[in-house]
Coordinates of C-alpha atoms in Angstrom, one line a residue:
Chain T
X1246 CA 266.1 -32.6 -34.6
X1247 CA 264.5 -34.7 -37.4
X1248 CA 266.0 -37.8 -38.6
X1249 CA 266.5 -38.5 -42.3
X1250 CA 266.9 -41.7 -44.2
X1251 CA 270.4 -40.7 -45.1
X1252 CA 271.1 -40.3 -41.4
X1253 CA 270.3 -43.8 -40.6
X1254 CA 272.2 -45.1 -43.6
X1255 CA 275.2 -42.9 -42.4
X1256 CA 275.0 -44.3 -38.8
X1257 CA 274.7 -47.9 -40.0
X1258 CA 277.7 -47.6 -42.2
X1259 CA 279.7 -46.0 -39.3
X1260 CA 278.6 -48.9 -37.2
X1261 CA 279.3 -51.4 -39.9
X1262 CA 275.8 -52.7 -39.8
X1263 CA 274.3 -53.9 -42.9
X1264 CA 270.7 -52.6 -43.4
X1265 CA 268.4 -53.1 -46.3
X1266 CA 266.4 -50.1 -47.5
X1267 CA 263.3 -51.5 -45.9
X1268 CA 264.9 -51.9 -42.6
X1269 CA 266.5 -48.5 -42.8
X1270 CA 263.0 -47.2 -43.4
X1271 CA 261.6 -48.8 -40.4
X1272 CA 264.5 -47.5 -38.3
X1273 CA 263.9 -43.9 -39.4
X1274 CA 260.5 -44.1 -37.8
X1275 CA 261.6 -45.9 -34.6
X1276 CA 264.8 -43.8 -34.1
X1277 CA 262.9 -40.6 -34.9
X1278 CA 260.5 -41.4 -32.1
X1279 CA 263.2 -42.2 -29.7
X1280 CA 265.1 -38.9 -30.6
X1281 CA 261.9 -37.0 -30.2
X1282 CA 261.7 -38.3 -26.6
X1283 CA 265.4 -37.5 -26.1
X1284 CA 264.8 -33.9 -27.3
X1285 CA 263.0 -33.3 -24.0
X1286 CA 266.7 -32.8 -22.6
X1287 CA 266.9 -29.5 -24.7
X1288 CA 264.3 -27.9 -22.4
X1289 CA 266.6 -28.1 -19.3
X1290 CA 269.1 -25.3 -18.6
X1291 CA 272.5 -27.0 -18.1
X1292 CA 274.6 -23.8 -18.5
X1293 CA 277.9 -24.2 -16.4
X1294 CA 277.0 -28.0 -15.4
X1295 CA 280.1 -30.1 -15.8
X1296 CA 279.2 -33.3 -17.7
X1297 CA 279.3 -36.5 -15.5
X1298 CA 281.0 -39.4 -17.2
X1299 CA 281.1 -41.7 -14.2
X1300 CA 279.0 -41.8 -11.1
X1301 CA 281.8 -41.9 -8.5
X1302 CA 284.4 -39.3 -7.8
X1303 CA 287.4 -41.7 -7.8
X1304 CA 290.7 -41.6 -9.5
X1305 CA 292.2 -44.5 -11.5
X1306 CA 294.5 -46.8 -9.7
X1307 CA 298.0 -47.0 -11.2
X1308 CA 300.1 -50.1 -11.2
X1309 CA 303.8 -50.9 -12.0
X1310 CA 304.7 -51.2 -15.6
X1311 CA 305.3 -54.9 -15.6
X1312 CA 304.3 -57.7 -17.9
X1313 CA 301.4 -59.5 -16.2
X1314 CA 299.8 -61.5 -19.2
X1315 CA 301.3 -64.7 -20.5
X1316 CA 300.9 -65.7 -24.1
X1317 CA 297.6 -67.5 -24.5
X1318 CA 297.0 -66.9 -28.3
X1319 CA 296.2 -70.5 -29.2
X1320 CA 293.7 -70.8 -26.5
X1321 CA 292.0 -67.4 -27.2
X1322 CA 292.0 -68.3 -30.9
X1323 CA 289.9 -71.4 -30.3
X1324 CA 286.7 -69.2 -30.5
X1325 CA 287.8 -67.4 -33.6
X1326 CA 285.7 -68.3 -36.9
X1327 CA 288.9 -68.7 -39.0
X1328 CA 292.5 -68.9 -38.1
X1329 CA 295.7 -70.2 -39.8
X1330 CA 299.2 -70.4 -38.3
X1331 CA 298.2 -68.1 -35.3
X1332 CA 296.7 -65.5 -37.6
X1333 CA 293.0 -64.4 -38.0
X1334 CA 291.8 -64.9 -41.5
X1335 CA 289.8 -62.2 -43.3
X1336 CA 289.1 -61.6 -47.0
X1337 CA 292.0 -60.1 -48.9
X1338 CA 292.4 -56.3 -48.1
X1339 CA 295.6 -55.5 -50.0
X1340 CA 295.8 -56.5 -53.7
Chain P
X1239 CA 263.7 -78.4 -0.7
X1240 CA 263.0 -76.0 -3.6
X1241 CA 261.3 -73.3 -1.6
X1242 CA 263.9 -72.7 1.1
X1243 CA 266.2 -69.8 1.3
X1244 CA 270.0 -70.1 1.1
X1245 CA 270.3 -69.6 4.9
X1246 CA 267.8 -72.4 5.5
X1247 CA 269.5 -74.6 3.1
X1248 CA 272.7 -74.2 4.9
X1249 CA 271.2 -75.2 8.1
X1250 CA 269.8 -78.4 6.5
X1251 CA 273.1 -79.2 4.8
X1252 CA 275.0 -78.7 8.1
X1253 CA 272.4 -81.0 9.9
X1254 CA 272.8 -83.6 7.4
X1255 CA 269.1 -83.5 6.3
X1256 CA 270.3 -83.9 2.7
X1257 CA 273.5 -83.5 0.8
X1258 CA 274.5 -80.8 -1.8
X1259 CA 274.4 -83.7 -4.4
X1260 CA 270.8 -84.5 -3.4
X1261 CA 269.7 -80.9 -3.4
X1262 CA 271.4 -80.3 -6.8
X1263 CA 269.8 -83.5 -8.4
X1264 CA 266.4 -82.4 -7.0
X1265 CA 266.7 -78.9 -8.6
X1266 CA 268.1 -80.2 -11.9
X1267 CA 265.1 -82.5 -12.1
X1268 CA 262.8 -79.7 -11.6
X1269 CA 264.4 -77.6 -14.4
X1270 CA 264.3 -80.7 -16.6
X1271 CA 260.8 -81.4 -16.0
X1272 CA 259.3 -77.9 -15.7
X1273 CA 261.5 -75.3 -17.5
X1274 CA 259.8 -76.3 -20.8
X1275 CA 257.0 -74.1 -19.5
X1276 CA 259.1 -71.1 -18.8
X1277 CA 262.3 -71.0 -20.9
X1278 CA 264.3 -69.5 -18.0
X1279 CA 267.6 -71.3 -18.8
X1280 CA 269.7 -71.2 -22.0
X1281 CA 272.1 -73.8 -20.8
X1282 CA 271.8 -76.3 -17.9
X1283 CA 275.2 -77.7 -16.9
X1284 CA 274.3 -81.1 -15.2
X1285 CA 277.6 -82.6 -15.0
X1286 CA 279.6 -79.6 -13.8
X1287 CA 276.8 -79.1 -11.2
X1288 CA 277.0 -82.5 -9.8
X1289 CA 280.9 -82.4 -9.7
X1290 CA 280.7 -79.0 -7.9
X1291 CA 278.2 -80.6 -5.5
X1292 CA 280.4 -83.5 -4.7
X1293 CA 283.3 -81.2 -4.0
X1294 CA 281.2 -79.1 -1.7
X1295 CA 280.0 -82.2 0.2
X1296 CA 283.6 -83.4 0.6
X1297 CA 284.5 -79.9 2.0
X1298 CA 281.7 -79.9 4.4
X1299 CA 282.7 -83.4 5.6
X1300 CA 286.1 -82.2 6.1
X1301 CA 284.7 -79.3 8.3
X1302 CA 285.7 -76.7 5.6
X1303 CA 282.3 -75.3 4.6
X1304 CA 281.7 -71.6 4.4
X1305 CA 278.4 -69.8 4.4
X1306 CA 277.7 -70.6 0.7
X1307 CA 279.3 -74.0 0.3
X1308 CA 277.1 -76.5 -1.7
X1309 CA 274.3 -73.9 -2.3
X1310 CA 272.9 -74.0 -5.9
X1311 CA 272.5 -71.0 -8.1
X1312 CA 272.2 -69.9 -11.6
X1313 CA 274.2 -67.3 -13.6
X1314 CA 272.8 -64.9 -16.1
X1315 CA 274.2 -65.7 -19.5
X1316 CA 276.0 -62.4 -19.6
X1317 CA 278.8 -63.7 -17.3
X1318 CA 281.7 -65.6 -19.0
X1319 CA 282.1 -69.0 -17.9
X1320 CA 285.2 -71.2 -18.8
X1321 CA 284.2 -74.3 -20.8
X1322 CA 280.5 -73.4 -20.8
X1323 CA 278.7 -71.4 -23.5
X1324 CA 278.0 -67.8 -22.9
X1325 CA 275.6 -66.1 -25.4
X1326 CA 274.4 -62.8 -23.7
X1327 CA 271.0 -64.0 -25.3
X1328 CA 272.4 -63.3 -28.9
X1329 CA 272.8 -65.2 -32.0
X1330 CA 276.2 -63.3 -32.3
X1331 CA 277.6 -65.5 -29.5
X1332 CA 275.5 -68.6 -30.1
X1333 CA 278.8 -70.7 -30.2
X1334 CA 281.0 -68.7 -27.9
X1335 CA 282.7 -70.5 -25.2
X1336 CA 284.7 -68.1 -23.1
X1337 CA 288.3 -69.0 -22.3
X1338 CA 288.1 -67.6 -18.7
X1339 CA 285.7 -67.1 -15.8
X1340 CA 284.3 -63.6 -14.9
X1341 CA 285.5 -62.4 -11.6
X1342 CA 282.1 -62.8 -10.1
X1343 CA 282.0 -66.5 -11.3
X1344 CA 285.4 -67.1 -9.9
X1345 CA 284.4 -65.7 -6.6
X1346 CA 281.2 -67.7 -6.3
X1347 CA 283.0 -70.8 -7.3
X1348 CA 285.7 -70.2 -4.7
X1349 CA 282.9 -69.7 -2.2
X1350 CA 281.7 -73.2 -2.9
X1351 CA 278.5 -72.5 -4.8
X1352 CA 277.1 -74.9 -7.3
X1353 CA 276.1 -73.4 -10.6
X1354 CA 273.2 -75.1 -12.2
X1355 CA 273.6 -73.2 -15.5
X1356 CA 273.2 -70.0 -17.6
X1357 CA 269.8 -68.2 -17.5
X1358 CA 267.9 -66.5 -20.4
X1359 CA 268.0 -62.7 -20.8
X1360 CA 267.2 -59.8 -23.2
X1361 CA 270.0 -59.7 -26.0
X1362 CA 273.0 -58.0 -24.5
X1363 CA 270.9 -56.9 -21.5
X1364 CA 268.9 -54.6 -23.8
X1365 CA 265.3 -54.9 -22.7
X1366 CA 262.7 -54.8 -19.9
X1367 CA 260.6 -57.9 -20.8
X1368 CA 263.1 -60.7 -21.9
X1369 CA 261.3 -60.7 -25.1
X1370 CA 264.5 -59.6 -27.0
X1371 CA 266.3 -62.9 -26.6
X1372 CA 267.5 -65.0 -29.4
X1373 CA 266.5 -68.0 -27.4
X1374 CA 262.9 -66.9 -27.0
X1375 CA 260.9 -65.1 -24.4
X1376 CA 260.7 -66.4 -20.8
X1377 CA 257.2 -66.6 -19.1
X1378 CA 256.4 -65.2 -15.7
X1379 CA 255.9 -68.2 -13.3
X1380 CA 253.0 -66.4 -11.7
X1381 CA 251.1 -65.9 -14.9
X1382 CA 252.3 -67.6 -18.1
X1383 CA 250.6 -64.8 -20.1
X1384 CA 252.9 -62.1 -18.5
X1385 CA 256.6 -61.3 -19.0
X1386 CA 259.0 -61.9 -16.2
X1387 CA 260.6 -58.5 -16.7
X1388 CA 264.0 -58.0 -18.1
X1389 CA 266.9 -57.9 -18.8
X1390 CA 267.6 -60.6 -16.1
X1391 CA 264.2 -62.3 -16.7
X1392 CA 265.6 -65.8 -16.7
X1393 CA 267.3 -65.3 -13.4
X1394 CA 264.1 -63.9 -11.8
X1395 CA 261.9 -66.5 -13.2
X1396 CA 264.3 -69.4 -12.3
X1397 CA 264.3 -68.2 -8.5
X1398 CA 260.5 -67.6 -8.5
X1399 CA 259.8 -71.1 -10.0
X1400 CA 261.9 -72.9 -7.4
X1401 CA 264.6 -74.0 -9.8
X1402 CA 267.4 -72.3 -7.8
X1403 CA 267.4 -70.6 -4.5
X1404 CA 269.4 -67.6 -5.9
X1405 CA 270.6 -66.3 -9.3
X1406 CA 273.0 -63.7 -10.4
X1407 CA 271.7 -60.8 -12.5
X1408 CA 272.9 -57.5 -13.9
X1409 CA 271.3 -54.1 -13.8
X1410 CA 272.0 -51.2 -16.2
X1411 CA 268.7 -49.5 -16.0
X1412 CA 266.7 -51.8 -13.8
X1413 CA 267.5 -55.2 -15.1
X1414 CA 267.7 -56.8 -11.5
X1415 CA 265.0 -54.7 -9.7
X1416 CA 262.2 -54.7 -12.3
X1417 CA 262.3 -58.6 -13.1
X1418 CA 262.7 -59.2 -9.3
X1419 CA 259.4 -57.1 -8.8
X1420 CA 257.6 -58.8 -11.6
X1421 CA 258.5 -62.3 -10.3
X1422 CA 258.0 -61.6 -6.5
X1423 CA 261.6 -62.1 -5.5
X1424 CA 264.2 -60.0 -3.8
X1425 CA 267.0 -58.3 -5.9
X1426 CA 269.8 -55.9 -5.2
X1427 CA 271.6 -53.7 -7.5
X1428 CA 274.8 -52.7 -5.7
X1429 CA 276.6 -49.4 -6.0
X1430 CA 278.4 -48.9 -9.2
X1431 CA 282.0 -50.2 -8.8
X1432 CA 281.1 -52.4 -5.7
X1433 CA 281.2 -55.6 -7.8
X1434 CA 283.7 -56.4 -10.5
X1435 CA 282.6 -56.1 -14.1
X1436 CA 285.5 -58.3 -15.4
X1437 CA 284.1 -61.0 -17.6
X1438 CA 280.6 -59.5 -17.5
X1439 CA 279.7 -58.9 -21.1
X1440 CA 279.5 -55.2 -21.5
X1441 CA 276.4 -53.2 -22.5
X1442 CA 276.8 -49.7 -21.1
X1443 CA 280.1 -49.6 -19.0
X1444 CA 279.4 -46.6 -16.7
X1445 CA 276.1 -48.1 -15.6
X1446 CA 276.5 -51.9 -15.6
X1447 CA 276.5 -53.7 -12.2
X1448 CA 276.1 -57.2 -11.2
X1449 CA 274.0 -58.2 -8.1
X1450 CA 272.2 -61.1 -6.3
X1451 CA 268.5 -62.1 -6.9
X1452 CA 267.2 -64.4 -4.2
X1453 CA 264.2 -65.3 -1.9
X1454 CA 265.3 -63.0 0.9
X1455 CA 267.4 -59.9 1.9
X1456 CA 269.4 -62.2 4.0
X1457 CA 270.3 -64.4 1.2
X1458 CA 271.3 -61.3 -0.9
X1459 CA 273.5 -60.2 1.9
X1460 CA 275.2 -63.7 1.9
X1461 CA 275.8 -63.4 -1.9
X1462 CA 276.9 -59.9 -1.9
X1463 CA 279.5 -60.9 0.8
X1464 CA 281.0 -63.3 -1.8
X1465 CA 280.6 -61.1 -5.0
X1466 CA 281.9 -57.7 -3.9
X1467 CA 285.4 -56.4 -3.6
X1468 CA 288.2 -54.8 -5.6
X1469 CA 289.6 -56.4 -8.6
X1470 CA 292.7 -55.4 -10.4
X1471 CA 291.1 -56.6 -13.7
X1472 CA 288.4 -54.0 -13.6
X1473 CA 289.7 -50.4 -13.3
X1474 CA 286.3 -49.0 -12.3
X1475 CA 285.9 -51.6 -9.4
X1476 CA 286.3 -49.5 -6.2
X1477 CA 289.2 -50.1 -3.7
X1478 CA 287.2 -50.1 -0.6
X1479 CA 286.8 -52.5 2.2
X1480 CA 284.0 -55.1 2.0
X1481 CA 281.8 -55.2 5.2
X1482 CA 280.0 -58.3 6.5
X1483 CA 276.6 -57.4 4.8
X1484 CA 274.8 -59.7 7.3
X1485 CA 276.1 -57.8 10.3
X1486 CA 273.6 -55.1 10.4
X1487 CA 270.6 -57.1 9.3
X1488 CA 269.2 -57.3 12.8
X1489 CA 269.3 -53.6 13.5
X1490 CA 266.0 -52.3 14.5
X1491 CA 264.3 -49.7 12.3
X1492 CA 263.2 -47.2 15.1
X1493 CA 264.3 -43.7 14.0
X1494 CA 264.8 -44.6 10.3
X1495 CA 263.9 -41.7 8.0
X1496 CA 262.3 -42.8 4.9
X1497 CA 261.8 -40.3 2.0
X1498 CA 258.9 -40.9 -0.6
X1499 CA 259.9 -39.2 -3.9
X1500 CA 256.6 -37.4 -5.0
X1501 CA 257.8 -37.9 -8.6
X1502 CA 257.5 -41.8 -8.0
X1503 CA 253.8 -41.6 -7.0
X1504 CA 252.5 -39.5 -9.9
X1505 CA 250.6 -40.2 -13.3
X1506 CA 250.9 -43.5 -14.8
X1507 CA 251.3 -45.5 -11.6
X1508 CA 248.9 -48.5 -11.4
X1509 CA 246.5 -48.1 -8.3
X1510 CA 247.0 -51.6 -7.3
X1511 CA 250.8 -51.2 -7.3
X1512 CA 250.4 -47.9 -5.4
X1513 CA 248.0 -49.5 -2.8
X1514 CA 250.5 -52.5 -2.2
X1515 CA 253.6 -50.0 -1.8
X1516 CA 251.7 -47.8 0.6
X1517 CA 250.6 -50.7 2.7
X1518 CA 254.4 -51.7 2.8
X1519 CA 255.3 -48.3 4.0
X1520 CA 252.7 -48.5 6.7
X1521 CA 254.6 -51.6 7.9
X1522 CA 257.8 -49.6 8.1
X1523 CA 256.0 -46.9 10.3
X1524 CA 254.8 -49.7 12.6
X1525 CA 258.4 -50.7 12.9
X1526 CA 259.4 -47.3 14.1
X1527 CA 260.3 -45.5 10.9
X1528 CA 259.2 -42.1 10.1
X1529 CA 258.0 -41.2 6.6
X1530 CA 258.2 -37.8 4.7
X1531 CA 257.6 -36.6 1.1
X1532 CA 260.9 -35.6 -0.8
X1533 CA 261.4 -34.3 -4.4
X1534 CA 263.7 -35.8 -7.1
X1535 CA 263.0 -32.8 -9.5
X1536 CA 264.9 -34.2 -12.5
X1537 CA 263.2 -37.7 -12.5
X1538 CA 261.5 -37.1 -15.8
X1539 CA 264.8 -36.4 -17.6
X1540 CA 266.3 -39.8 -16.5
X1541 CA 264.9 -41.8 -19.5
X1542 CA 265.9 -39.4 -22.2
X1543 CA 269.4 -39.1 -20.7
X1544 CA 269.8 -42.9 -20.4
X1545 CA 268.7 -43.4 -24.0
X1546 CA 271.6 -41.2 -25.1
X1547 CA 274.3 -42.5 -22.7
X1548 CA 273.5 -46.2 -22.7
X1549 CA 273.2 -46.6 -26.4
X1550 CA 276.4 -44.5 -27.0
X1551 CA 278.4 -46.8 -24.6
X1552 CA 276.7 -49.7 -26.3
X1553 CA 277.6 -48.8 -29.8
X1554 CA 281.2 -48.5 -28.6
X1555 CA 281.2 -51.7 -26.7
X1556 CA 279.6 -53.7 -29.3
X1557 CA 282.1 -52.7 -32.0
X1558 CA 284.1 -55.6 -30.8
X1559 CA 281.7 -58.1 -32.4
X1560 CA 283.3 -57.9 -36.0
X1561 CA 283.1 -61.5 -37.1
X1562 CA 286.9 -61.8 -37.0
X1563 CA 288.2 -62.7 -33.5
X1564 CA 285.1 -64.5 -32.0
X1565 CA 281.3 -64.7 -32.5
X1566 CA 279.1 -65.1 -35.6
X1567 CA 280.7 -64.8 -39.0
X1568 CA 278.6 -64.5 -42.2
X1569 CA 279.2 -67.0 -45.1
X1570 CA 281.3 -66.2 -48.1
X1571 CA 282.2 -62.4 -47.5
X1572 CA 283.3 -60.7 -50.6
X1573 CA 285.5 -58.2 -48.7
X1574 CA 286.4 -57.0 -45.3
X1575 CA 283.5 -54.5 -45.1
X1576 CA 281.0 -57.2 -46.3
X1577 CA 282.1 -59.4 -43.6
X1578 CA 281.7 -56.8 -40.9
X1579 CA 278.4 -55.6 -42.1
X1580 CA 276.6 -59.0 -42.7
X1581 CA 278.1 -60.6 -39.7
X1582 CA 276.7 -57.8 -37.5
X1583 CA 273.4 -57.7 -39.5
X1584 CA 272.9 -61.3 -39.0
X1585 CA 274.3 -61.7 -35.4
X1586 CA 272.3 -59.0 -33.8
X1587 CA 268.7 -58.7 -33.1
X1588 CA 266.3 -55.7 -33.8
X1589 CA 266.6 -53.9 -30.4
X1590 CA 270.4 -54.2 -30.4
X1591 CA 270.7 -52.8 -33.8
X1592 CA 268.3 -50.0 -32.9
X1593 CA 270.5 -49.1 -29.8
X1594 CA 273.7 -49.3 -32.0
X1595 CA 272.3 -47.0 -34.5
X1596 CA 271.1 -44.4 -31.9
X1597 CA 274.4 -44.4 -30.1
X1598 CA 276.4 -44.2 -33.4
X1599 CA 274.1 -41.3 -34.5
X1600 CA 274.3 -39.3 -31.3
X1601 CA 278.0 -39.8 -31.1
X1602 CA 278.6 -38.7 -34.7
X1603 CA 280.1 -35.5 -35.9
X1604 CA 277.6 -32.5 -35.5
X1605 CA 275.5 -34.2 -33.0
X1606 CA 277.8 -35.0 -30.1
X1607 CA 277.3 -31.8 -28.0
X1608 CA 273.5 -31.7 -28.5
X1609 CA 273.0 -35.2 -27.3
X1610 CA 275.9 -36.9 -25.5
X1611 CA 277.5 -33.9 -23.7
X1612 CA 273.9 -32.6 -22.9
X1613 CA 272.9 -36.0 -21.3
X1614 CA 276.1 -36.1 -19.3
X1615 CA 275.2 -32.7 -17.9
X1616 CA 271.7 -33.8 -17.1
X1617 CA 273.3 -37.0 -15.5
X1618 CA 275.0 -34.8 -12.9
X1619 CA 271.8 -32.9 -12.0
X1620 CA 270.0 -36.4 -11.6
X1621 CA 272.9 -37.6 -9.3
X1622 CA 272.6 -34.3 -7.4
X1623 CA 268.8 -35.0 -6.7
X1624 CA 269.7 -38.1 -4.8
X1625 CA 272.7 -36.6 -3.0
X1626 CA 270.4 -33.8 -1.7
X1627 CA 267.6 -36.3 -0.7
X1628 CA 270.1 -38.4 1.3
X1629 CA 271.0 -35.3 3.2
X1630 CA 267.4 -35.3 4.6
X1631 CA 266.5 -39.1 4.9
X1632 CA 268.2 -42.4 5.2
X1633 CA 266.5 -44.4 2.4
X1634 CA 264.0 -43.6 -0.4
X1635 CA 261.1 -45.8 -1.1
X1636 CA 258.7 -46.2 -4.0
X1637 CA 257.4 -48.8 -6.6
X1638 CA 260.0 -50.6 -8.7
X1639 CA 257.8 -50.4 -11.7
X1640 CA 254.7 -48.4 -12.5
X1641 CA 252.7 -51.5 -13.3
X1642 CA 252.7 -55.2 -12.4
X1643 CA 254.3 -57.5 -15.1
X1644 CA 252.6 -56.6 -18.4
X1645 CA 251.3 -59.2 -20.9
X1646 CA 253.7 -60.9 -23.4
X1647 CA 253.7 -59.0 -26.6
X1648 CA 252.0 -56.0 -25.1
X1649 CA 254.7 -53.4 -25.6
X1650 CA 255.5 -53.5 -29.3
X1651 CA 256.6 -49.8 -29.4
X1652 CA 260.2 -49.2 -28.3
X1653 CA 259.4 -46.0 -26.6
X1654 CA 256.5 -47.3 -24.6
X1655 CA 258.7 -50.2 -23.5
X1656 CA 261.5 -47.8 -22.4
X1657 CA 259.0 -45.7 -20.2
X1658 CA 258.6 -49.0 -18.2
X1659 CA 261.9 -48.1 -16.4
X1660 CA 260.8 -44.8 -15.1
X1661 CA 261.5 -45.6 -11.5
X1662 CA 264.8 -47.6 -11.8
X1663 CA 266.8 -45.9 -14.5
X1664 CA 267.9 -42.8 -12.6
X1665 CA 269.5 -45.0 -9.9
X1666 CA 272.0 -46.3 -12.5
X1667 CA 272.8 -42.8 -13.8
X1668 CA 273.4 -41.7 -10.1
X1669 CA 275.4 -45.0 -9.3
X1670 CA 273.5 -45.6 -6.0
X1671 CA 272.3 -49.0 -4.8
X1672 CA 268.8 -50.1 -5.0
X1673 CA 266.7 -53.2 -4.1
X1674 CA 263.3 -54.5 -4.9
X1675 CA 261.3 -56.6 -2.4
X1676 CA 258.1 -58.3 -2.9
X1677 CA 255.1 -56.4 -1.1
X1678 CA 251.9 -57.9 -2.3
X1679 CA 250.0 -58.7 -5.6
X1680 CA 247.9 -57.0 -8.2
X1681 CA 245.6 -59.9 -9.1
X1682 CA 248.0 -62.9 -9.7
X1683 CA 251.1 -60.7 -10.5
X1684 CA 253.5 -59.7 -7.8
X1685 CA 254.3 -56.1 -6.8
X1686 CA 257.9 -54.9 -5.8
X1687 CA 258.8 -52.1 -3.3
X1688 CA 262.0 -50.3 -4.4
X1689 CA 264.4 -49.2 -1.5
X1690 CA 267.2 -46.8 -2.5
X1691 CA 270.3 -45.8 -0.4
X1692 CA 273.3 -43.6 -0.7
X1693 CA 276.5 -44.7 -2.3
X1694 CA 277.9 -47.9 -0.6
X1695 CA 275.2 -48.0 1.9
X1696 CA 274.1 -51.7 0.8
X1697 CA 274.2 -52.7 4.5
X1698 CA 271.4 -50.3 5.4
X1699 CA 269.3 -51.3 2.5
X1700 CA 269.7 -55.1 3.3
X1701 CA 268.8 -54.4 6.9
X1702 CA 265.7 -52.3 6.0
X1703 CA 264.6 -55.0 3.6
X1704 CA 265.3 -57.8 6.2
X1705 CA 263.3 -56.2 9.0
X1706 CA 260.3 -55.9 6.7
X1707 CA 260.7 -59.6 5.7
X1708 CA 260.7 -60.6 9.4
X1709 CA 257.4 -58.7 9.8
X1710 CA 255.7 -60.0 6.7
X1711 CA 255.6 -63.2 4.4
X1712 CA 255.3 -61.7 0.9
X1713 CA 258.8 -63.1 0.1
X1714 CA 257.7 -66.5 1.0
X1715 CA 254.8 -66.8 -1.5
X1716 CA 255.5 -69.4 -4.3
X1717 CA 253.7 -69.8 -7.6
X1718 CA 252.2 -73.2 -8.5
X1719 CA 253.6 -74.6 -11.7
X1720 CA 251.7 -77.2 -13.7
X1721 CA 253.1 -80.2 -12.0
X1722 CA 252.0 -79.2 -8.7
X1723 CA 248.5 -78.3 -10.1
X1724 CA 248.2 -81.8 -11.7

C-alpha cells in the first residue's frame, strides 16, 4: 500500500504533530520503506487466527469500588507549564 | 572495587572491608572522572546517593542488612524518580521532575540499594544504538567508535565501564539484551507482567518490561528478587508468587535440553558471532546438556509485526505529551491546536515522530484491519512457535544480535536499524523471558548469547546462565578506560 504526501499530513494532523512540507516529504520516503517492510505480513495466511493483544492468557483483577486516591492536585501541577488557581492554562478555546 | 559483582560486594561490606559510603564515593569519583568519555549518565545524584549509602551503613551496623543493602546501581532514565529529573532521553521531558517513584524504584530503595543516577537511553526507548537520545549518543566502553546498543545503552555502558555493578533497563524489542550483548554484560528481560510497569514511562505497553543488567546471572537473580511481584497499580502485572531466583542457580545442567532455532543461524549472521555462540554451546554440552535443532517458522514476520504493534501503542501512549499538563510547551501558541502541534514538533526527536506517524497511520480509518489486526494475528502465530518449541526443549539458545556492536553512525536508514533486532523482537511479542550473557569477542567487541525460556521460567534461565559463568570467565572481562591506560 503506497503512501502519499497527503497520508503523512493526515497522520501528522491526527497525531497533533507539526510538520513542515520538507519534513513531510522526508517522512513519505521513510514511512514508505517501513510500510513496504511491513507489507510482508500480507503474504501470510491468517484466516481464522484470533488476534493476540496481550501475551498472557490472564483476566483482569477487580477491586472494590472505593476511593483510593487522595487529592494531590497542587503537587501534580508543579510540573505543568502554566497553571492558575489550580487550573491548567491554555490559549482561549471559546470566544 | 569497581569490577566486583553484587554478591562479592555484599561479602566485602559484611566483612567491613569498606563501607557503602566508601564504595559509593569511589564509584561517583569514577563517573565524575571518566563518564565524559562515554556519556552513559544523564543525571548523577551525588547527594541522594551518599545519604542512601549512609542509611545502608547504619542498617548494616544495626544488623538489618538484606541481600542488596548498600549496593550501588543506576536506573535507566525511563523510571520515574521523585525529586530527581526523569527525561526518557527526550527534550519533551527535559525539565520533568516526577511527583512519585516508579514501583521498581520504590522496591529497590526499600531493598536498601543506592542509586547513583539516571542513565542515558534512546528517546522514549525507541532505538537500538542509543543514538536517538536528546542528550547525545553513548559510546561503547570496549571501543569508542562503536555504539553500546539500545535502548538501554547508558545502563549497559555504565556497568561495563565499572561505574556501577548493576543497572536497571527496560526491554520492548531487545533493549536490555542487545546492549548487554554489545557491552559484554549479563541482562535479563523477564516474562511480560513479572515486574510492575507503574512509573515506567510507556512506549509499547503490551511489550514493555523492566529487568536487571549486571556482571553475572547471580546478580540478576538477586535484583529480580527485589523487582518482581504483583502491583495493584499495574493491572497487567501478574498475581503470582515470586520464587527466590537464587535458589535454583546451583542446579546441575545434566539432562538439560537445548534447542537451537535454525532461523537464528541463517543469512546475515556475522561469522565471528556465530563462532563464539557455537563455542558457548559446546560448553553447555560439556556440562551435560543435549542440543538439537528446532524451528521457529514465523521468525521473519516478527520485525514487520512489531513495527505495526509497537508504533500503534506508542502513538496512543505518547498522545499524553500535549504541552498542557507537563513536559515541553512551545512559546506563544496562537491557539490550542498550535500549542499541541508545535509543542510536540519541538519536544520529540526524529525517530519518535517517525513511530508516532506510522502508528497513527496504521490505526487510522481504512488501514486498521490490514495492518493492526493482521499484525496481532501474526503475533499469535509467533507466540505459538515458542509454545511448540518449549514442548520439545527446556531452553532455546542463539545469538542476541546478528553482529557485534556496529560503528556509531553506521545505520542511518531506519529499516536497516530495525533489522538489527531480528533475534530479540519476537520474544517481546511472545511475552517470554530472555537473557543475554557474554560468550566471547569479535575483535575488540563483545558477543552475547541469548537464552530463552518459557513464560515465568526465569529461574531456569538464571540457573543455565550461572552454570555457564561458573565454567567460563567471559563475564569477568573489563574494558580499559583512558585513565587506566594512562
